[in-house]
PDB file of C-alpha atoms in Angstrom:
ATOM      1  CA  UNK A 229     -10.387   8.761 -35.645  1.00  0.00           C
ATOM      2  CA  UNK A 230     -14.473   9.891 -35.911  1.00  0.00           C
ATOM      3  CA  UNK A 231     -14.665  13.731 -35.082  1.00  0.00           C
ATOM      4  CA  UNK A 232     -17.731  14.017 -32.574  1.00  0.00           C
ATOM      5  CA  UNK A 233     -20.340  16.785 -33.079  1.00  0.00           C
ATOM      6  CA  UNK A 234     -19.978  20.092 -31.548  1.00  0.00           C
ATOM      7  CA  UNK A 235     -22.551  20.889 -28.974  1.00  0.00           C
ATOM      8  CA  UNK A 236     -23.916  24.212 -28.642  1.00  0.00           C
ATOM      9  CA  UNK A 237     -24.529  24.979 -24.764  1.00  0.00           C
ATOM     10  CA  UNK A 238     -27.177  27.151 -23.651  1.00  0.00           C
ATOM     11  CA  UNK A 239     -25.800  30.085 -21.523  1.00  0.00           C
ATOM     12  CA  UNK A 240     -27.031  28.272 -18.166  1.00  0.00           C
ATOM     13  CA  UNK A 241     -25.902  25.253 -19.444  1.00  0.00           C
ATOM     14  CA  UNK A 242     -22.181  26.510 -19.776  1.00  0.00           C
ATOM     15  CA  UNK A 243     -22.051  28.067 -16.397  1.00  0.00           C
ATOM     16  CA  UNK A 244     -23.758  25.258 -14.742  1.00  0.00           C
ATOM     17  CA  UNK A 245     -20.379  23.032 -16.516  1.00  0.00           C
ATOM     18  CA  UNK A 246     -18.331  25.874 -15.080  1.00  0.00           C
ATOM     19  CA  UNK A 247     -19.412  26.748 -12.221  1.00  0.00           C
ATOM     20  CA  UNK A 248     -19.276  22.550 -10.931  1.00  0.00           C
ATOM     21  CA  UNK A 249     -15.358  22.337 -13.029  1.00  0.00           C
ATOM     22  CA  UNK A 250     -14.448  24.977 -10.962  1.00  0.00           C
ATOM     23  CA  UNK A 251     -15.477  23.730  -7.501  1.00  0.00           C
ATOM     24  CA  UNK A 252     -13.786  20.147  -8.760  1.00  0.00           C
ATOM     25  CA  UNK A 253     -10.764  22.176  -9.182  1.00  0.00           C
ATOM     26  CA  UNK A 254     -10.687  24.511  -6.030  1.00  0.00           C
ATOM     27  CA  UNK A 255      -8.687  22.732  -3.503  1.00  0.00           C
ATOM     28  CA  UNK A 256     -10.856  21.952  -0.159  1.00  0.00           C
ATOM     29  CA  UNK A 257      -9.665  22.013   3.322  1.00  0.00           C
ATOM     30  CA  UNK A 258     -10.032  18.378   4.019  1.00  0.00           C
ATOM     31  CA  UNK A 259     -14.247  18.248   3.268  1.00  0.00           C
ATOM     32  CA  UNK A 260     -15.068  22.011   5.005  1.00  0.00           C
ATOM     33  CA  UNK A 261     -15.545  23.751   1.674  1.00  0.00           C
ATOM     34  CA  UNK A 262     -18.185  26.743   3.658  1.00  0.00           C
ATOM     35  CA  UNK A 263     -15.210  27.368   5.472  1.00  0.00           C
ATOM     36  CA  UNK A 264     -12.091  27.938   4.129  1.00  0.00           C
ATOM     37  CA  UNK A 265      -9.990  29.714   6.621  1.00  0.00           C
ATOM     38  CA  UNK A 266     -11.124  27.133   9.472  1.00  0.00           C
ATOM     39  CA  UNK A 267      -7.969  24.886   8.761  1.00  0.00           C
ATOM     40  CA  UNK A 268      -6.587  25.652  12.224  1.00  0.00           C
ATOM     41  CA  UNK A 269     -10.381  23.591  13.535  1.00  0.00           C
ATOM     42  CA  UNK A 270      -8.539  21.002  12.057  1.00  0.00           C
ATOM     43  CA  UNK A 271      -5.362  21.255  14.878  1.00  0.00           C
ATOM     44  CA  UNK A 272      -7.743  22.349  18.126  1.00  0.00           C
ATOM     45  CA  UNK A 273      -8.205  18.543  19.242  1.00  0.00           C
ATOM     46  CA  UNK A 274      -4.018  18.147  19.444  1.00  0.00           C
ATOM     47  CA  UNK A 275      -4.165  21.563  21.902  1.00  0.00           C
ATOM     48  CA  UNK A 276      -6.772  19.888  24.175  1.00  0.00           C
ATOM     49  CA  UNK A 277      -5.573  19.622  27.954  1.00  0.00           C
ATOM     50  CA  UNK A 278      -8.184  17.258  29.065  1.00  0.00           C
ATOM     51  CA  UNK A 279      -6.765  15.165  25.385  1.00  0.00           C
ATOM     52  CA  UNK A 280      -3.158  15.838  26.700  1.00  0.00           C
ATOM     53  CA  UNK A 281      -4.105  14.807  30.131  1.00  0.00           C
ATOM     54  CA  UNK A 282      -5.417  11.210  28.552  1.00  0.00           C
ATOM     55  CA  UNK A 283      -2.497  11.277  25.849  1.00  0.00           C
ATOM     56  CA  UNK A 284       0.017  11.402  28.852  1.00  0.00           C
ATOM     57  CA  UNK A 285      -1.284   8.902  31.250  1.00  0.00           C
ATOM     58  CA  UNK A 286      -1.570   6.216  28.073  1.00  0.00           C
ATOM     59  CA  UNK A 287       2.132   7.044  27.695  1.00  0.00           C
ATOM     60  CA  UNK A 288       2.915   6.795  31.556  1.00  0.00           C
ATOM     61  CA  UNK A 289       1.362   3.353  31.605  1.00  0.00           C
ATOM     62  CA  UNK A 290       2.105   1.700  28.323  1.00  0.00           C
ATOM     63  CA  UNK A 291       5.404  -0.136  28.725  1.00  0.00           C
ATOM     64  CA  UNK A 292       8.300   0.174  26.502  1.00  0.00           C
ATOM     65  CA  UNK A 293       8.850  -2.063  24.046  1.00  0.00           C
ATOM     66  CA  UNK A 294      13.136  -2.662  24.014  1.00  0.00           C
ATOM     67  CA  UNK A 295      13.798  -3.063  19.743  1.00  0.00           C
ATOM     68  CA  UNK A 296      16.021  -6.410  19.030  1.00  0.00           C
ATOM     69  CA  UNK A 297      19.057  -5.692  17.371  1.00  0.00           C
ATOM     70  CA  UNK A 298      18.890  -6.028  13.683  1.00  0.00           C
ATOM     71  CA  UNK A 299      21.896  -8.307  13.856  1.00  0.00           C
ATOM     72  CA  UNK A 300      19.590 -10.954  16.498  1.00  0.00           C
ATOM     73  CA  UNK A 301      16.588 -10.528  13.959  1.00  0.00           C
ATOM     74  CA  UNK A 302      18.323 -11.091  10.431  1.00  0.00           C
ATOM     75  CA  UNK A 303      20.527 -14.348  11.637  1.00  0.00           C
ATOM     76  CA  UNK A 304      19.206 -17.536  10.460  1.00  0.00           C
ATOM     77  CA  UNK A 305      18.561 -20.403  12.419  1.00  0.00           C
ATOM     78  CA  UNK A 306      20.925 -22.688  12.621  1.00  0.00           C
ATOM     79  CA  UNK A 307      20.999 -26.685  10.328  1.00  0.00           C
ATOM     80  CA  UNK A 308      20.010 -29.009  12.892  1.00  0.00           C
ATOM     81  CA  UNK A 309      21.708 -31.745  10.976  1.00  0.00           C
ATOM     82  CA  UNK A 310      23.989 -30.766   7.955  1.00  0.00           C
ATOM     83  CA  UNK A 311      23.729 -32.686   4.334  1.00  0.00           C
ATOM     84  CA  UNK A 312      26.450 -34.632   2.747  1.00  0.00           C
ATOM     85  CA  UNK A 313      27.574 -33.663  -0.753  1.00  0.00           C
ATOM     86  CA  UNK A 314      26.364 -37.075  -1.841  1.00  0.00           C
ATOM     87  CA  UNK A 315      22.828 -36.730  -0.745  1.00  0.00           C
ATOM     88  CA  UNK A 316      22.172 -33.253  -1.838  1.00  0.00           C
ATOM     89  CA  UNK A 317      23.536 -34.721  -5.491  1.00  0.00           C
ATOM     90  CA  UNK A 318      21.205 -37.479  -5.079  1.00  0.00           C
ATOM     91  CA  UNK A 319      18.456 -35.786  -3.688  1.00  0.00           C
ATOM     92  CA  UNK A 320      18.530 -33.336  -6.480  1.00  0.00           C
ATOM     93  CA  UNK A 321      18.428 -35.646  -9.036  1.00  0.00           C
ATOM     94  CA  UNK A 322      15.124 -37.455  -7.912  1.00  0.00           C
ATOM     95  CA  UNK A 323      14.011 -33.789  -7.971  1.00  0.00           C
ATOM     96  CA  UNK A 324      14.848 -33.186 -11.170  1.00  0.00           C
ATOM     97  CA  UNK A 325      14.155 -37.267 -13.059  1.00  0.00           C
ATOM     98  CA  UNK A 326      10.486 -36.367 -10.848  1.00  0.00           C
ATOM     99  CA  UNK A 327       9.210 -32.572 -12.018  1.00  0.00           C
ATOM    100  CA  UNK A 328      11.412 -31.439 -14.299  1.00  0.00           C
ATOM    101  CA  UNK A 329      11.659 -34.226 -17.525  1.00  0.00           C
ATOM    102  CA  UNK A 330      10.140 -32.857 -20.425  1.00  0.00           C
ATOM    103  CA  UNK A 331       8.060 -35.546 -22.685  1.00  0.00           C
ATOM    104  CA  UNK A 332       8.907 -36.197 -25.186  1.00  0.00           C
ATOM    105  CA  UNK A 333       6.949 -35.849 -28.608  1.00  0.00           C
ATOM    106  CA  UNK A 334       7.391 -38.601 -31.737  1.00  0.00           C
ATOM    107  CA  UNK A 335       5.433 -37.636 -34.129  1.00  0.00           C
ATOM    108  CA  UNK A 336       5.588 -34.151 -34.478  1.00  0.00           C
ATOM    109  CA  UNK A 337       3.048 -33.995 -38.082  1.00  0.00           C
ATOM    110  CA  UNK A 338      -1.049 -33.750 -37.439  1.00  0.00           C
TER     111      UNK A 338
END
């Protein structure tokens, strides 16, 4: 592997690179870089009484949906007609002849 050439940076460039790196690595508070101590402002809308009243109205008017039991949801549908063993075997043979035949190569030499 070839070695890259060492680059000598000016002090201003080095300082700028370090600042960009530290800004990238430093955790931000959801895009609010100006005031990192304002994390609590993210939750102010939850504590807003007007919003709480709206949420309670919507919860009261929305009907509760009953969930189906897992046994009912997982049961497969009943078959309409039973298939006999002979018919199943004939269908399998027809499928194999139609789709699963391997072509035979008589002359293998080019």
